[in-house]
Every structure is written in C-alpha cells, then in structure tokens.
Amino acid sequence: MFSFHPDKFDFWPVYDCIKRFYPLGIPRGSLYKDYAGFKEAVALWESEIVNADRCEARWAPFVNEVTLGLGKPVFGRTYGQAPCYSIAVELERKVLENITRIRELQCFVSILGPFYTVIGIDRNEIQTGERHPVRSTNYMVVSPQHEYEDSFRKLCDIVEDRFKGYRFVPYRICTTAIEGLRVWYMDEDEPGNRIFHALFTYQIDFNIQTLGAETYGADAWIKEGYVQKGSWVANPPL
C-alpha cells in the first residue's frame, strides 16, 4: 500500500505520475488500452526507446559518462516495453573453475517522469555444459556501502548531472504496491503492481535479501521548510 510520512516527505509526484499513465483499477484489455495516459506512455516508449536515432542521441552520452566516470564496463539492460532505460555497471568479476561471481550496479532511468534508482547486485553464473549458465542472485545492495559505496555514489551523481531534476527513488518506495495498478508489459498472471514496475521495469526480484538502508535517498523528498518537531530553530537577528 502506498504510504509515507506526509508531514515530512512529498512522494506525491511519484503517485501522480503513475496515475497519469496507468488506469488504476481497470483490468488490462480494450478499455485499458483506450486510456489516454496509456497511449501517451506508448508514444514515449516508441520515441525514447524504439526510435534508434533518438535513443542513441539521448542515452549514448550517458553511457559514455558512466564508463569514463567509473572506469568499468557498462552493459545495456533495456528490454521489452518497460518504460525505462537501464544499464549494468560491472564492478568485479571473479572466476573459480565453473563458477563466476559478479558484482554490478544496475541503474534504471524512467522515461515517464524525473525518476531513477540504483541497485547493487551480487550474483553467480555457473557453467554446467548447457547452452546458458545457471544464474542466481546472492543479495542486493540498496544504498552506498561496502565495496559498492564509491561507485554507487558516483553513479547517482552522474545521473543527476546528466538528467537535471531527476531524483533517486528509495528502494522502500520502489517496492510499494499500489492498489489497482497493472502494468501493460507484464503477463496477466504476474502482479506488476509495484511502483518499481510502473516507473522502471520487471528486472528486479524483490524476494532477494537486501543489504543497506531501504530508505536511502529519501532526503531528496523532504518537504521544503520542514522542521523536525522538538528541534531547535535558530532565527536571524531582527
């Protein structure tokens, strides 16, 4: 359920964006597709992702900045009809016999509004002789810490410098489900009702254990002029 401390924070822009593009409470079908916001979202996706020239012009400079700024390999992770551009920055790769352990940062930038988020992934790939390796995720890192800290912060700085006005959406907000939300790009039998699904993509498994502060980034959403109750306020002299 969508909830936050309204006296301190203002996450309404997130909800308003979702309400604009998704017909809350309406099942996917002909009526869903007739919703003006749905048509607008599809047009944005076609313009920002499908249009090769536009996509290259907007996102290639960003990828170059990340590659140079972090000094690490960057891979595109934008798939399907999800309303975001996403990349993975490989921080470390260790190979031991048939097991490869990978530490990476995944970055998601929404095309629906000024929102982005970053999640660290610690995962394995096991070669079994089959065509594709067996993949598993050990844990996710949702705030700057340990071996992810420096790169996590640098990546956030690059995003906010490149995309003016974009704000980090905290993991706890990303995982929040909104009643009546169904995203168009996921199968009917999948819930697709979280804020992360609406703004970004389906690529994160929220059942994976997390490390770090799930509220990281919330400071960017504090209301202007908010004063913590019980705190001292220094007024300028008259």
Short mmCIF file of C-alpha atoms in Angstrom, two decimals:
data_model
loop_
_atom_site.label_atom_id
_atom_site.label_comp_id
_atom_site.label_asym_id
_atom_site.label_seq_id
_atom_site.Cartn_x
_atom_site.Cartn_y
_atom_site.Cartn_z
CA MET A 1 0.00 0.00 0.00
CA PHE A 2 1.29 3.45 -0.94
CA SER A 3 2.17 5.22 2.29
CA PHE A 4 4.68 7.74 3.64
CA HIS A 5 5.03 10.41 6.33
CA PRO A 6 3.19 13.33 4.62
CA ASP A 7 4.25 15.95 7.16
CA LYS A 8 7.89 15.37 6.29
CA PHE A 9 8.01 13.89 2.79
CA ASP A 10 6.35 14.61 -0.53
CA PHE A 11 6.27 11.49 -2.67
CA TRP A 12 3.05 12.57 -4.38
CA PRO A 13 4.88 13.30 -7.67
CA VAL A 14 5.58 9.55 -7.91
CA TYR A 15 1.93 8.65 -7.39
CA ASP A 16 0.70 11.40 -9.72
CA CYS A 17 2.98 10.14 -12.49
CA ILE A 18 1.67 6.60 -12.14
CA LYS A 19 -1.93 7.79 -12.07
CA ARG A 20 -1.28 9.78 -15.25
CA PHE A 21 -0.05 6.84 -17.29
CA TYR A 22 -1.86 3.85 -15.77
CA PRO A 23 -5.66 3.39 -15.49
CA LEU A 24 -5.76 2.30 -11.85
CA GLY A 25 -8.42 -0.27 -11.11
CA ILE A 26 -9.08 -1.16 -14.76
CA PRO A 27 -8.07 -4.65 -15.97
CA ARG A 28 -5.82 -4.88 -18.99
CA GLY A 29 -7.95 -5.06 -22.10
CA SER A 30 -9.63 -2.83 -24.67
CA LEU A 31 -10.75 -0.26 -22.08
CA TYR A 32 -7.25 -0.17 -20.56
CA LYS A 33 -5.74 0.50 -23.96
CA ASP A 34 -8.21 3.30 -24.61
CA TYR A 35 -6.88 5.25 -21.61
CA ALA A 36 -5.24 8.48 -22.79
CA GLY A 37 -2.31 8.03 -20.42
CA PHE A 38 -1.60 4.56 -21.77
CA LYS A 39 -1.45 5.91 -25.31
CA GLU A 40 0.85 8.70 -24.15
CA ALA A 41 3.16 6.21 -22.42
CA VAL A 42 3.38 4.02 -25.52
CA ALA A 43 4.22 7.08 -27.61
CA LEU A 44 7.00 7.98 -25.16
CA TRP A 45 8.37 4.44 -25.28
CA GLU A 46 8.39 4.48 -29.08
CA SER A 47 10.13 7.86 -29.11
CA GLU A 48 12.71 7.27 -26.37
CA ILE A 49 13.49 3.56 -26.75
CA VAL A 50 12.28 2.21 -30.11
CA ASN A 51 13.43 5.17 -32.22
CA ALA A 52 17.07 4.20 -32.78
CA ASP A 53 18.34 7.69 -33.63
CA ARG A 54 16.59 9.34 -30.69
CA CYS A 55 17.68 6.55 -28.33
CA GLU A 56 21.30 6.84 -29.44
CA ALA A 57 21.31 10.63 -29.14
CA ARG A 58 19.91 10.65 -25.61
CA TRP A 59 21.43 7.59 -23.99
CA ALA A 60 24.84 7.07 -25.65
CA PRO A 61 26.38 10.18 -24.00
CA PHE A 62 25.08 8.95 -20.64
CA VAL A 63 26.67 5.53 -21.12
CA ASN A 64 29.95 7.18 -22.11
CA GLU A 65 29.89 9.35 -18.99
CA VAL A 66 29.29 6.33 -16.76
CA THR A 67 32.05 4.35 -18.47
CA LEU A 68 34.57 7.17 -18.07
CA GLY A 69 33.42 8.23 -14.61
CA LEU A 70 33.52 4.77 -13.06
CA GLY A 71 36.19 3.20 -15.26
CA LYS A 72 34.18 -0.01 -15.50
CA PRO A 73 32.43 -1.95 -18.29
CA VAL A 74 28.84 -0.86 -18.92
CA PHE A 75 26.17 -3.08 -20.47
CA GLY A 76 22.73 -2.16 -21.77
CA ARG A 77 19.83 -3.80 -19.93
CA THR A 78 16.85 -2.15 -21.63
CA TYR A 79 14.36 -4.86 -22.57
CA GLY A 80 10.84 -5.18 -23.93
CA GLN A 81 8.23 -2.49 -23.43
CA ALA A 82 9.33 -1.42 -19.95
CA PRO A 83 9.23 2.40 -19.58
CA CYS A 84 12.86 2.95 -18.63
CA TYR A 85 16.40 2.93 -19.88
CA SER A 86 18.64 0.63 -17.84
CA ILE A 87 22.31 -0.28 -17.68
CA ALA A 88 24.55 -2.55 -15.63
CA VAL A 89 27.99 -1.45 -14.47
CA GLU A 90 30.24 -4.42 -13.77
CA LEU A 91 32.35 -3.64 -10.72
CA GLU A 92 34.01 -7.01 -10.24
CA ARG A 93 34.15 -10.46 -11.85
CA LYS A 94 35.82 -13.44 -10.19
CA VAL A 95 36.09 -16.86 -11.82
CA LEU A 96 36.70 -20.06 -9.85
CA GLU A 97 36.52 -23.17 -12.02
CA ASN A 98 32.98 -23.21 -13.43
CA ILE A 99 31.58 -20.51 -11.12
CA THR A 100 31.70 -16.81 -11.90
CA ARG A 101 30.79 -14.29 -9.20
CA ILE A 102 29.77 -10.85 -10.44
CA ARG A 103 29.24 -7.63 -8.54
CA GLU A 104 27.42 -4.96 -10.52
CA LEU A 105 25.33 -1.82 -10.19
CA GLN A 106 22.08 -1.66 -12.10
CA CYS A 107 20.74 1.78 -12.92
CA PHE A 108 17.18 2.48 -14.05
CA VAL A 109 16.10 5.83 -15.54
CA SER A 110 12.38 6.30 -16.15
CA ILE A 111 11.04 7.80 -19.37
CA LEU A 112 7.70 8.61 -17.71
CA GLY A 113 8.99 11.17 -15.21
CA PRO A 114 12.09 12.56 -13.46
CA PHE A 115 12.87 9.41 -11.50
CA TYR A 116 15.76 6.96 -11.29
CA THR A 117 17.12 4.35 -8.94
CA VAL A 118 20.27 2.27 -8.48
CA ILE A 119 20.57 -1.24 -7.03
CA GLY A 120 23.71 -3.28 -6.44
CA ILE A 121 23.58 -6.94 -7.42
CA ASP A 122 25.84 -9.74 -6.16
CA ARG A 123 25.20 -12.75 -8.39
CA ASN A 124 26.62 -16.03 -9.69
CA GLU A 125 26.83 -17.74 -13.06
CA ILE A 126 27.53 -21.48 -13.07
CA GLN A 127 28.61 -23.23 -16.26
CA THR A 128 27.03 -26.67 -16.46
CA GLY A 129 27.81 -27.56 -20.05
CA GLU A 130 24.42 -26.40 -21.23
CA ARG A 131 23.95 -23.55 -23.69
CA HIS A 132 23.23 -21.00 -20.96
CA PRO A 133 24.73 -20.79 -17.46
CA VAL A 134 22.66 -21.25 -14.32
CA ARG A 135 22.20 -17.83 -12.76
CA SER A 136 21.38 -16.90 -9.18
CA THR A 137 21.42 -13.73 -7.07
CA ASN A 138 23.07 -13.76 -3.65
CA TYR A 139 21.82 -10.39 -2.40
CA MET A 140 21.04 -6.83 -3.47
CA VAL A 141 22.60 -3.61 -2.16
CA VAL A 142 20.11 -0.74 -1.90
CA SER A 143 22.33 2.06 -0.56
CA PRO A 144 26.03 3.01 -0.82
CA GLN A 145 28.07 0.69 1.38
CA HIS A 146 31.00 -1.74 1.43
CA GLU A 147 32.62 -2.37 -1.94
CA TYR A 148 29.68 -0.72 -3.72
CA GLU A 149 29.83 2.61 -1.89
CA ASP A 150 32.10 4.76 -4.02
CA SER A 151 30.72 3.61 -7.38
CA PHE A 152 27.14 3.82 -6.11
CA ARG A 153 27.56 7.48 -5.15
CA LYS A 154 29.42 8.35 -8.35
CA LEU A 155 26.73 6.75 -10.49
CA CYS A 156 24.00 8.72 -8.73
CA ASP A 157 25.98 11.93 -9.26
CA ILE A 158 26.36 11.19 -12.97
CA VAL A 159 22.64 10.53 -13.40
CA GLU A 160 21.61 13.71 -11.60
CA ASP A 161 24.15 15.78 -13.53
CA ARG A 162 23.05 14.39 -16.89
CA PHE A 163 19.30 14.41 -16.20
CA LYS A 164 18.57 17.64 -14.37
CA GLY A 165 15.76 17.44 -11.84
CA TYR A 166 15.75 13.64 -11.62
CA ARG A 167 15.52 12.21 -8.11
CA PHE A 168 16.52 8.87 -6.62
CA VAL A 169 13.51 6.72 -5.71
CA PRO A 170 14.29 4.84 -2.46
CA TYR A 171 14.08 1.06 -2.52
CA ARG A 172 11.28 1.06 0.04
CA ILE A 173 9.17 3.26 -2.22
CA CYS A 174 10.07 1.14 -5.26
CA THR A 175 8.75 -2.00 -3.57
CA THR A 176 5.43 -0.39 -2.60
CA ALA A 177 2.35 -1.89 -4.23
CA ILE A 178 -0.44 0.37 -5.47
CA GLU A 179 -3.97 -0.99 -5.35
CA GLY A 180 -5.45 -1.38 -8.82
CA LEU A 181 -2.12 -0.97 -10.64
CA ARG A 182 -1.38 -3.31 -13.53
CA VAL A 183 1.46 -2.54 -15.93
CA TRP A 184 0.92 -3.28 -19.60
CA TYR A 185 4.21 -5.01 -20.36
CA MET A 186 3.98 -7.94 -17.90
CA ASP A 187 1.97 -11.15 -18.29
CA GLU A 188 -1.57 -11.27 -16.95
CA ASP A 189 -0.61 -13.81 -14.28
CA GLU A 190 2.13 -11.54 -12.87
CA PRO A 191 1.10 -8.87 -10.34
CA GLY A 192 3.03 -5.96 -11.86
CA ASN A 193 1.63 -3.67 -9.18
CA ARG A 194 4.71 -2.14 -7.57
CA ILE A 195 5.98 1.39 -8.08
CA PHE A 196 9.20 -0.06 -9.50
CA HIS A 197 7.19 -1.89 -12.17
CA ALA A 198 5.28 1.26 -13.10
CA LEU A 199 8.25 3.61 -13.37
CA PHE A 200 11.02 1.25 -14.42
CA THR A 201 10.90 -2.44 -15.31
CA TYR A 202 10.35 -6.02 -14.13
CA GLN A 203 14.04 -6.98 -13.85
CA ILE A 204 14.36 -6.99 -10.05
CA ASP A 205 13.28 -9.90 -7.83
CA PHE A 206 12.00 -8.34 -4.62
CA ASN A 207 12.23 -11.66 -2.80
CA ILE A 208 16.03 -11.41 -2.76
CA GLN A 209 17.65 -10.39 0.53
CA THR A 210 18.85 -6.79 0.67
CA LEU A 211 21.74 -5.02 2.37
CA GLY A 212 21.74 -1.33 3.21
CA ALA A 213 19.21 1.34 4.11
CA GLU A 214 15.98 0.83 2.19
CA THR A 215 15.09 4.48 2.78
CA TYR A 216 18.31 5.79 1.23
CA GLY A 217 17.57 8.78 -1.00
CA ALA A 218 14.51 9.89 0.98
CA ASP A 219 16.23 13.15 1.95
CA ALA A 220 15.68 14.39 -1.60
CA TRP A 221 11.93 14.16 -0.98
CA ILE A 222 11.75 16.14 2.28
CA LYS A 223 9.28 19.00 2.06
CA GLU A 224 10.79 22.45 1.72
CA GLY A 225 10.72 24.22 5.05
CA TYR A 226 10.14 21.06 7.08
CA VAL A 227 11.38 21.32 10.67
CA GLN A 228 11.76 18.24 12.88
CA LYS A 229 9.44 18.53 15.88
CA GLY A 230 11.31 19.18 19.10
CA SER A 231 14.39 20.54 17.35
CA TRP A 232 15.93 23.96 17.86
CA VAL A 233 15.47 26.58 15.17
CA ALA A 234 17.96 29.47 15.00
CA ASN A 235 16.26 32.63 13.80
CA PRO A 236 18.28 35.52 12.32
CA PRO A 237 18.51 38.66 14.46
CA LEU A 238 15.88 41.32 13.83
#
